[in-house]
Tab-separated table of C-alpha atoms in Angstrom:
chain	number	residue	atom	x	y	z
A	1	MET	CA	28.165	-4.517	26.052
A	2	ARG	CA	25.825	-4.430	23.129
A	3	SER	CA	27.271	-3.394	19.857
A	4	ALA	CA	26.622	0.033	18.227
A	5	VAL	CA	24.397	0.294	14.937
A	6	ALA	CA	25.380	3.277	12.994
A	7	THR	CA	22.837	5.653	11.902
A	8	PRO	CA	22.647	7.275	8.285
A	9	ARG	CA	24.742	10.267	9.544
A	10	GLY	CA	27.660	8.139	10.776
A	11	ARG	CA	26.629	8.380	14.506
A	12	ALA	CA	26.311	4.968	16.622
A	13	VAL	CA	23.539	4.372	18.775
A	14	ALA	CA	22.910	1.323	21.096
A	15	PRO	CA	20.234	-0.950	19.668
A	16	PRO	CA	17.144	-2.079	21.558
A	17	ALA	CA	17.170	-4.900	23.732
A	18	SER	CA	17.622	-8.259	21.907
A	19	PRO	CA	14.278	-10.019	20.792
A	20	GLY	CA	13.140	-13.098	22.272
A	21	VAL	CA	10.069	-15.034	21.606
A	22	GLY	CA	6.574	-15.470	23.012
A	23	ASN	CA	5.106	-12.075	23.146
A	24	PRO	CA	1.435	-11.623	23.099
A	25	ALA	CA	-0.410	-9.736	20.745
A	26	PRO	CA	-1.320	-6.102	21.781
A	27	ASP	CA	-4.990	-6.089	22.886
A	28	GLY	CA	-7.490	-5.691	19.998
A	29	ALA	CA	-4.899	-7.090	17.456
A	30	ALA	CA	-5.871	-9.557	14.848
A	31	PRO	CA	-3.598	-12.208	14.209
A	32	VAL	CA	-2.121	-12.056	10.715
A	33	PRO	CA	0.357	-14.918	10.086
A	34	GLY	CA	3.473	-13.408	8.325
A	35	THR	CA	6.443	-14.872	6.464
A	36	ALA	CA	9.724	-13.693	7.728
A	37	GLY	CA	12.062	-12.783	5.344
A	38	ALA	CA	15.688	-12.909	5.254
A	39	ALA	CA	18.155	-10.460	6.267
A	40	ARG	CA	19.596	-8.579	3.213
A	41	ASP	CA	22.979	-9.504	2.118
A	42	GLY	CA	26.192	-7.194	1.877
A	43	GLU	CA	28.093	-5.212	4.154
A	44	PRO	CA	26.491	-2.221	6.096
A	45	VAL	CA	26.418	1.066	4.315
A	46	ALA	CA	25.371	4.340	5.314
A	47	ALA	CA	22.528	6.340	3.288
A	48	ASP	CA	25.210	8.088	1.153
A	49	GLY	CA	26.720	4.563	0.111
A	50	THR	CA	29.567	4.685	2.444
A	51	ALA	CA	30.453	2.381	5.328
A	52	PRO	CA	29.021	3.656	8.619
A	53	ALA	CA	31.370	4.995	11.088
A	54	ALA	CA	31.192	4.014	14.710
A	55	ALA	CA	31.205	6.389	17.419
A	56	ASP	CA	34.059	6.795	19.562
A	57	GLY	CA	33.992	4.445	22.722
A	58	ASN	CA	31.532	1.927	20.991
A	59	ASP	CA	32.096	-1.353	18.993
A	60	ALA	CA	31.783	-1.009	15.094
A	61	VAL	CA	29.045	-2.814	13.397
A	62	PRO	CA	29.617	-6.552	13.571
A	63	GLU	CA	30.222	-8.225	10.363
A	64	GLY	CA	27.291	-10.039	8.939
A	65	PRO	CA	24.051	-9.069	7.101
A	66	TRP	CA	23.452	-5.709	8.853
A	67	GLY	CA	22.059	-2.431	7.889
A	68	PRO	CA	22.289	0.659	9.480
A	69	LEU	CA	19.416	-0.278	11.697
A	70	GLY	CA	20.217	-4.020	11.896
A	71	PRO	CA	17.795	-6.868	10.923
A	72	PHE	CA	17.392	-7.919	14.639
A	73	ALA	CA	18.784	-4.953	16.449
A	74	GLY	CA	20.905	-7.700	18.117
A	75	PRO	CA	20.899	-11.471	18.149
A	76	ALA	CA	17.923	-13.158	19.665
A	77	PRO	CA	18.532	-14.847	23.184
A	78	ASP	CA	18.403	-18.516	22.974
A	79	GLY	CA	16.529	-19.031	26.365
A	80	PRO	CA	14.825	-17.090	29.190
A	81	VAL	CA	16.130	-14.042	30.679
A	82	ASP	CA	16.211	-13.885	34.672
A	83	GLY	CA	13.811	-16.757	34.746
A	84	ALA	CA	11.260	-15.307	32.186
A	85	ALA	CA	10.751	-15.270	28.470
A	86	ALA	CA	12.206	-12.264	26.903
A	87	PRO	CA	9.574	-10.005	25.278
A	88	ARG	CA	9.790	-10.098	21.253
A	89	ALA	CA	11.096	-7.020	19.911
A	90	ARG	CA	8.482	-5.188	17.746
A	91	VAL	CA	8.358	-2.998	14.850
A	92	LEU	CA	5.087	-0.784	14.469
A	93	VAL	CA	4.347	0.713	11.126
A	94	LEU	CA	1.360	3.239	10.810
A	95	ARG	CA	-0.514	2.935	7.602
A	96	ALA	CA	-4.155	3.600	8.821
A	97	LEU	CA	-5.454	4.458	5.336
A	98	GLY	CA	-7.508	2.649	2.778
A	99	LEU	CA	-6.915	-0.458	0.405
A	100	GLY	CA	-4.947	1.361	-2.229
A	101	ASP	CA	-2.684	3.036	0.398
A	102	LEU	CA	-2.016	-0.450	1.919
A	103	LEU	CA	-1.013	-1.948	-1.414
A	104	ALA	CA	1.262	1.018	-2.555
A	105	GLY	CA	3.008	0.394	0.809
A	106	VAL	CA	3.619	-3.236	0.228
A	107	PRO	CA	7.115	-2.810	-0.911
A	108	ALA	CA	8.097	-0.809	1.945
A	109	LEU	CA	6.334	-3.470	4.545
A	110	ARG	CA	8.466	-6.300	2.839
A	111	ALA	CA	11.596	-4.243	2.944
A	112	LEU	CA	10.870	-3.965	6.633
A	113	ARG	CA	10.244	-7.553	7.114
A	114	ARG	CA	13.490	-8.521	5.379
A	115	SER	CA	15.466	-6.060	7.629
A	116	PHE	CA	13.818	-7.165	10.720
A	117	PRO	CA	13.099	-10.753	10.453
A	118	ARG	CA	12.922	-11.811	14.079
A	119	HIS	CA	10.812	-8.839	15.176
A	120	GLU	CA	7.052	-8.742	15.479
A	121	LEU	CA	5.824	-6.610	12.693
A	122	VAL	CA	2.653	-4.882	13.620
A	123	LEU	CA	0.808	-2.827	11.256
A	124	ALA	CA	-1.673	-0.216	12.387
A	125	ALA	CA	-4.315	-0.153	9.857
A	126	PRO	CA	-8.117	-0.559	9.311
A	127	ALA	CA	-9.305	-3.898	10.621
A	128	GLY	CA	-11.048	-4.812	7.394
A	129	LEU	CA	-7.810	-4.987	5.463
A	130	ALA	CA	-6.442	-7.849	7.620
A	131	PRO	CA	-6.882	-10.362	4.543
A	132	VAL	CA	-4.528	-8.232	2.256
A	133	ALA	CA	-2.259	-7.469	5.016
A	134	ARG	CA	-1.935	-11.228	5.605
A	135	ALA	CA	-1.395	-11.985	1.946
A	136	THR	CA	1.383	-9.599	1.812
A	137	GLY	CA	3.545	-12.132	3.906
A	138	ALA	CA	5.152	-9.195	5.633
A	139	VAL	CA	2.868	-8.474	8.479
A	140	ASP	CA	2.529	-10.606	11.887
A	141	ARG	CA	-0.396	-8.598	13.390
A	142	LEU	CA	-2.837	-6.122	12.379
A	143	LEU	CA	-3.613	-3.422	14.960
A	144	PRO	CA	-7.005	-1.892	14.115
A	145	ALA	CA	-6.630	1.761	13.528
A	146	SER	CA	-8.563	4.352	11.267
A	147	ALA	CA	-9.930	7.679	11.256
A	148	PRO	CA	-12.683	9.425	8.896
A	149	GLY	CA	-11.251	10.437	5.550
A	150	ARG	CA	-7.498	10.321	5.453
A	151	ALA	CA	-7.066	11.688	8.928
A	152	VAL	CA	-4.571	10.563	11.553
A	153	PRO	CA	-6.182	8.307	14.342
A	154	ARG	CA	-6.347	9.925	17.628
A	155	ALA	CA	-4.740	7.063	19.453
A	156	LEU	CA	-3.362	3.576	19.109
A	157	ASP	CA	-4.540	0.758	21.316
A	158	TRP	CA	-0.871	-0.422	21.981
A	159	THR	CA	0.061	-2.219	25.037
A	160	GLY	CA	3.100	-3.524	26.501
A	161	PRO	CA	6.653	-2.045	26.153
A	162	PRO	CA	7.356	0.687	23.798
A	163	PRO	CA	8.027	-0.590	20.001
A	164	ASP	CA	11.449	-0.833	19.247
A	165	VAL	CA	11.162	0.708	16.030
A	166	ALA	CA	8.180	2.806	14.715
A	167	VAL	CA	7.752	3.583	11.096
A	168	ASP	CA	5.514	6.461	9.875
A	169	LEU	CA	4.103	5.375	6.603
A	170	HIS	CA	1.023	7.363	7.073
A	171	GLY	CA	1.859	10.930	6.800
A	172	ASP	CA	4.643	13.330	6.662
A	173	GLY	CA	4.016	15.921	9.551
A	174	PRO	CA	3.415	16.615	13.094
A	175	PRO	CA	0.096	14.696	13.606
A	176	SER	CA	1.212	11.098	12.655
A	177	HIS	CA	4.585	11.789	14.109
A	178	ARG	CA	3.269	12.786	17.568
A	179	LEU	CA	0.962	9.796	17.378
A	180	LEU	CA	3.992	7.592	17.287
A	181	GLN	CA	6.154	9.460	19.582
A	182	ARG	CA	3.513	9.211	22.337
A	183	LEU	CA	4.378	5.513	22.474
A	184	ARG	CA	8.009	6.351	22.970
A	185	PRO	CA	9.746	4.027	20.395
A	186	LEU	CA	13.197	3.514	20.594
A	187	ARG	CA	13.585	4.553	17.011
A	188	LEU	CA	11.259	6.664	14.823
A	189	LEU	CA	11.619	6.446	11.220
A	190	ALA	CA	9.821	9.243	9.230
A	191	PHE	CA	10.115	12.218	6.813
A	192	ALA	CA	11.539	15.404	8.360
A	193	HIS	CA	9.236	18.304	9.150
A	194	PRO	CA	9.655	21.793	10.565
A	195	GLY	CA	7.109	21.051	12.994
A	196	THR	CA	8.934	18.022	14.508
A	197	PRO	CA	12.466	19.030	14.261
A	198	GLU	CA	13.810	16.498	16.772
A	199	ILE	CA	13.066	13.887	13.829
A	200	GLU	CA	15.946	13.532	11.531
A	201	GLY	CA	14.965	12.108	8.270
A	202	PRO	CA	14.776	12.731	4.475
A	203	PRO	CA	12.536	15.639	2.906
A	204	ARG	CA	9.441	14.575	1.328
A	205	TYR	CA	8.695	15.588	-2.357
A	206	ALA	CA	5.235	16.364	-3.371
A	207	ARG	CA	5.553	14.996	-6.860
A	208	GLU	CA	6.612	11.496	-6.299
A	209	HIS	CA	5.130	8.186	-6.960
A	210	GLU	CA	3.599	6.776	-3.864
A	211	ARG	CA	5.476	3.622	-3.996
A	212	ASP	CA	8.585	5.418	-4.592
A	213	ARG	CA	8.218	7.621	-1.721
A	214	TRP	CA	7.959	5.034	1.161
A	215	CYS	CA	10.647	2.889	-0.404
A	216	ARG	CA	12.985	6.155	-0.489
A	217	LEU	CA	12.145	6.946	3.138
A	218	LEU	CA	13.489	3.516	4.237
A	219	GLY	CA	16.481	3.809	1.784
A	220	TRP	CA	17.541	7.065	3.727
A	221	TYR	CA	17.765	4.930	6.888
A	222	GLY	CA	19.808	2.351	5.020
A	223	ILE	CA	16.812	-0.111	4.217
A	224	ASP	CA	16.870	-1.421	0.911
A	225	ALA	CA	13.274	-1.548	-0.641
A	226	ASP	CA	12.118	-2.405	-4.057
A	227	PRO	CA	9.098	-0.375	-5.321
A	228	THR	CA	8.208	-3.292	-7.789
A	229	ASP	CA	8.045	-5.751	-5.008
A	230	LEU	CA	4.348	-5.458	-4.843
A	231	LEU	CA	2.610	-8.792	-6.213
A	232	LEU	CA	0.172	-10.878	-3.992
A	233	PRO	CA	-0.200	-14.633	-3.985
A	234	ARG	CA	-3.325	-15.716	-6.045
A	235	PRO	CA	-6.097	-16.242	-3.516
A	236	HIS	CA	-7.427	-19.506	-2.672
A	237	THR	CA	-11.172	-18.573	-3.337
A	238	ALA	CA	-12.404	-19.362	-6.713
A	239	SER	CA	-13.621	-16.301	-8.857
A	240	PRO	CA	-17.457	-16.068	-9.153
A	241	ALA	CA	-16.925	-14.925	-12.597
A	242	PRO	CA	-13.786	-16.014	-14.307
A	243	GLY	CA	-12.621	-14.375	-17.527
A	244	ALA	CA	-15.224	-11.457	-16.906
A	245	VAL	CA	-14.251	-7.660	-17.275
A	246	VAL	CA	-14.828	-6.044	-14.118
A	247	LEU	CA	-16.041	-2.370	-13.828
A	248	HIS	CA	-15.986	-0.386	-10.651
A	249	PRO	CA	-17.705	2.969	-10.855
A	250	GLY	CA	-16.842	4.336	-7.572
A	251	ALA	CA	-13.787	5.919	-5.843
A	252	GLY	CA	-13.025	7.808	-2.677
A	253	ALA	CA	-13.944	11.067	-3.808
A	254	PRO	CA	-16.509	12.488	-6.500
A	255	ALA	CA	-13.530	14.089	-8.445
A	256	ARG	CA	-12.297	10.635	-9.219
A	257	CYS	CA	-15.630	9.095	-10.360
A	258	TRP	CA	-16.185	8.687	-13.987
A	259	PRO	CA	-19.999	9.278	-15.030
A	260	VAL	CA	-22.028	6.057	-14.558
A	261	GLU	CA	-23.485	6.709	-18.133
A	262	ARG	CA	-20.123	6.155	-19.556
A	263	TYR	CA	-19.329	3.012	-17.750
A	264	ALA	CA	-22.797	1.798	-18.957
A	265	ALA	CA	-21.670	2.296	-22.452
A	266	VAL	CA	-18.531	0.303	-21.947
A	267	ALA	CA	-20.556	-2.568	-20.607
A	268	THR	CA	-23.270	-2.456	-23.203
A	269	ALA	CA	-20.651	-2.512	-26.031
A	270	LEU	CA	-18.385	-5.363	-24.423
A	271	ARG	CA	-21.723	-7.512	-23.883
A	272	GLY	CA	-22.839	-6.971	-27.348
A	273	HIS	CA	-19.753	-8.832	-28.497
A	274	GLY	CA	-20.068	-11.970	-26.087
A	275	VAL	CA	-17.882	-10.261	-23.125
A	276	ARG	CA	-19.156	-11.098	-19.574
A	277	VAL	CA	-19.284	-7.885	-17.599
A	278	VAL	CA	-19.640	-7.496	-13.721
A	279	VAL	CA	-19.701	-4.345	-11.771
A	280	THR	CA	-18.317	-4.055	-8.226
A	281	GLY	CA	-18.830	-1.250	-5.477
A	282	GLY	CA	-18.118	-0.371	-2.048
A	283	ALA	CA	-20.468	-0.512	0.982
A	284	ASP	CA	-21.725	3.047	0.430
A	285	GLU	CA	-21.705	2.719	-3.509
A	286	ASP	CA	-24.826	0.773	-4.043
A	287	ASP	CA	-26.776	3.675	-5.791
A	288	LEU	CA	-23.720	3.865	-8.301
A	289	VAL	CA	-23.670	0.252	-8.842
A	290	ALA	CA	-27.579	-0.010	-9.078
A	291	ARG	CA	-27.501	2.567	-11.843
A	292	LEU	CA	-24.761	1.099	-13.777
A	293	ALA	CA	-26.344	-2.398	-13.626
A	294	GLU	CA	-29.767	-1.133	-14.695
A	295	ARG	CA	-28.545	1.024	-17.655
A	296	ALA	CA	-26.204	-2.024	-18.777
A	297	ASP	CA	-29.107	-4.408	-18.060
A	298	LEU	CA	-26.661	-6.540	-16.159
A	299	PRO	CA	-28.374	-9.833	-14.530
A	300	ASP	CA	-28.212	-10.062	-10.706
A	301	THR	CA	-25.561	-12.651	-10.819
A	302	ASP	CA	-23.141	-10.057	-12.360
A	303	VAL	CA	-23.486	-7.302	-9.526
A	304	PHE	CA	-21.610	-7.378	-6.522
A	305	ALA	CA	-22.747	-4.432	-4.538
A	306	GLY	CA	-22.635	-3.692	-0.796
A	307	GLY	CA	-18.864	-3.838	-0.480
A	308	PRO	CA	-18.081	-7.621	-1.184
A	309	PRO	CA	-15.698	-9.342	1.357
A	310	LEU	CA	-12.126	-8.659	0.421
A	311	GLU	CA	-11.305	-12.354	-0.264
A	312	LEU	CA	-14.172	-12.696	-2.774
A	313	LEU	CA	-13.145	-9.344	-4.357
A	314	ARG	CA	-9.488	-10.532	-4.625
A	315	ALA	CA	-10.626	-13.715	-6.298
A	316	LEU	CA	-12.809	-11.930	-8.969
A	317	VAL	CA	-10.047	-9.307	-9.643
A	318	ALA	CA	-7.462	-12.215	-10.034
A	319	GLY	CA	-9.465	-14.026	-12.353
A	320	ALA	CA	-10.576	-11.087	-14.463
A	321	ARG	CA	-9.996	-10.509	-18.239
A	322	ALA	CA	-9.660	-6.973	-17.394
A	323	VAL	CA	-10.432	-4.367	-14.509
A	324	VAL	CA	-11.652	-1.108	-15.450
A	325	SER	CA	-12.000	1.558	-12.892
A	326	GLY	CA	-10.746	5.029	-11.622
A	327	ASP	CA	-7.835	5.864	-9.522
A	328	THR	CA	-9.032	3.678	-6.511
A	329	GLY	CA	-8.166	0.708	-4.287
A	330	ILE	CA	-9.566	-1.993	-6.924
A	331	ALA	CA	-6.909	-0.756	-9.385
A	332	HIS	CA	-4.086	-1.426	-6.954
A	333	LEU	CA	-5.474	-4.621	-6.078
A	334	ALA	CA	-5.624	-5.745	-9.774
A	335	VAL	CA	-2.098	-4.660	-10.106
A	336	ALA	CA	-1.201	-6.817	-7.124
A	337	HIS	CA	-2.854	-9.912	-8.804
A	338	ALA	CA	-1.297	-9.180	-12.226
A	339	ALA	CA	-4.705	-8.771	-13.636
A	340	PRO	CA	-4.925	-6.529	-16.738
A	341	THR	CA	-6.078	-3.088	-15.916
A	342	VAL	CA	-7.344	0.009	-17.672
A	343	THR	CA	-7.258	2.835	-15.069
A	344	LEU	CA	-9.010	6.354	-15.656
A	345	PHE	CA	-6.954	9.062	-14.071
A	346	GLY	CA	-8.012	12.728	-13.129
A	347	PRO	CA	-7.525	14.820	-11.088
A	348	VAL	CA	-4.522	13.136	-9.979
A	349	PRO	CA	-1.851	11.973	-12.596
A	350	PRO	CA	-0.606	8.219	-12.959
A	351	SER	CA	2.834	9.545	-12.065
A	352	HIS	CA	1.623	9.586	-8.442
A	353	TRP	CA	-0.679	6.729	-8.068
A	354	GLY	CA	-0.380	4.954	-11.487
A	355	PRO	CA	0.514	1.004	-12.064
A	356	PRO	CA	3.800	0.089	-12.898
A	357	PRO	CA	5.218	0.301	-16.698
A	358	HIS	CA	3.755	-3.106	-17.999
A	359	PRO	CA	1.786	-3.900	-21.291
A	360	ARG	CA	-1.094	-5.314	-19.156
A	361	HIS	CA	-1.584	-2.056	-17.577
A	362	ILE	CA	-2.933	1.136	-19.260
A	363	ALA	CA	-3.398	4.293	-17.585
A	364	LEU	CA	-5.684	6.899	-19.292
A	365	TRP	CA	-4.697	10.599	-18.418
A	366	HIS	CA	-5.281	13.846	-20.193
A	367	GLY	CA	-4.526	16.334	-17.451
A	368	PRO	CA	-4.134	18.874	-16.151
A	369	ARG	CA	-4.057	18.077	-12.508
A	370	GLY	CA	-7.141	19.120	-10.372
A	371	ASP	CA	-8.564	18.838	-6.968
A	372	PRO	CA	-8.497	15.328	-5.612
A	373	HIS	CA	-11.153	16.169	-3.106
A	374	GLY	CA	-13.542	17.893	-5.324
A	375	ARG	CA	-17.323	17.219	-5.272
A	376	ARG	CA	-17.769	16.489	-9.157
A	377	PRO	CA	-15.959	14.570	-11.670
A	378	ASP	CA	-12.754	16.329	-12.485
A	379	PRO	CA	-12.714	17.942	-15.940
A	380	ALA	CA	-9.521	15.888	-16.725
A	381	LEU	CA	-11.480	12.666	-16.032
A	382	LEU	CA	-14.411	13.634	-18.254
A	383	ARG	CA	-11.891	13.966	-21.200
A	384	ILE	CA	-11.895	10.209	-21.292
A	385	THR	CA	-14.385	8.807	-23.471
A	386	PRO	CA	-16.214	5.366	-23.643
A	387	GLU	CA	-14.584	4.690	-26.983
A	388	GLU	CA	-11.141	5.418	-25.629
A	389	VAL	CA	-11.726	3.134	-22.796
A	390	LEU	CA	-12.836	0.285	-25.318
A	391	ARG	CA	-9.781	0.761	-27.290
A	392	ALA	CA	-7.706	0.399	-24.413
A	393	VAL	CA	-9.602	-2.802	-23.258
A	394	ARG	CA	-8.694	-4.174	-26.947
A	395	ARG	CA	-5.162	-3.409	-26.705
A	396	LEU	CA	-4.533	-5.601	-23.478
A	397	PRO	CA	-2.645	-8.541	-24.122
A	398	GLY	CA	-4.521	-11.570	-24.679
A	399	THR	CA	-7.945	-9.812	-24.341
A	400	PRO	CA	-10.462	-10.545	-27.229
A	401	ASN	CA	-11.253	-7.844	-29.585
A	402	PRO	CA	-14.899	-6.914	-29.585
A	403	GLY	CA	-14.450	-6.085	-33.091
A	404	GLY	CA	-13.200	-9.609	-34.046
A	405	GLY	CA	-10.045	-11.569	-33.497
A	406	ASN	CA	-7.634	-10.590	-30.885
A	407	ALA	CA	-6.254	-7.544	-29.572
A	408	PRO	CA	-2.590	-6.762	-30.861
């Protein structure tokens, strides 16, 4: 008889079949070698901090490092079952969004890795994010999944048995819930929503930092997650411009794009004091990059257009003197590599997507909130001036002061 695992509400449910080894990747999945974390220490506790109660007729949660869901959902068998290798239990995490979204979800992914160290952790996300998924040390395989904008994919190319656990880190409503439910997971972890009343989960709060949101979701299910656990290891690739200030004028929406002319003014001032400046841009941002490079008279060697490979971008950011950008993926990448940042916010405040409190990160924001999908730079963003950005760069620890000496 399998031991029961208590849920946050005190009920006990039978865990999924014990995991084994040797399960092949789902079709189309790119291998991402992960680093299995240790099960979290301590006695099992429910979401309210009390010991979980066992349901009548079932065994209590066994002693050891178990949370309400259990780190393995049962011990792994030592050998074949009925003459065949037992399939390895799997956790499927849906986060089919962009680079910044993936990086904001790293603390939650690592918490899942620690709680399910013997499961295969499969991340449904865009294929191009595989290098960053690999660098998190939390993901075993990436299942390519994406949709235009921030929409929910229509389907997932999942094969084999249903996931033992499915985790919705993508959205908070029926579209993403139903996508995962169609795979018939044994457990689904998600926010509660009136459109899917069968899912018992915590409420979603609109005004909550993105990292905190997903850690709170897991905490409701008894999985400890640390929102500050977001740093990535330094890339093996050498930076093509060590010590440069990186400017990134693009963003996912025009509302979050500070004018190119202002970036050019910052670049010109920095270069006038001997600071190397490089500019980067996504695959569809060549025009922005070209205009900035022309206005700031940047040499071709300092222009990285066309969406440089993620490994090169990681190296560039990790070796940067500072990264100046809007609220977009490269800002999160810089934070993950402990690079100094000046991030220009508007229309969304840094309380939602900003860097963690640290002297090496400066978030500029004047408010009020606006439309994040607007077709023009948001008025709050336009309140930030080139002079303000230059002052912020000078205030970063260890950053040379263009006016002489070192920044305080």
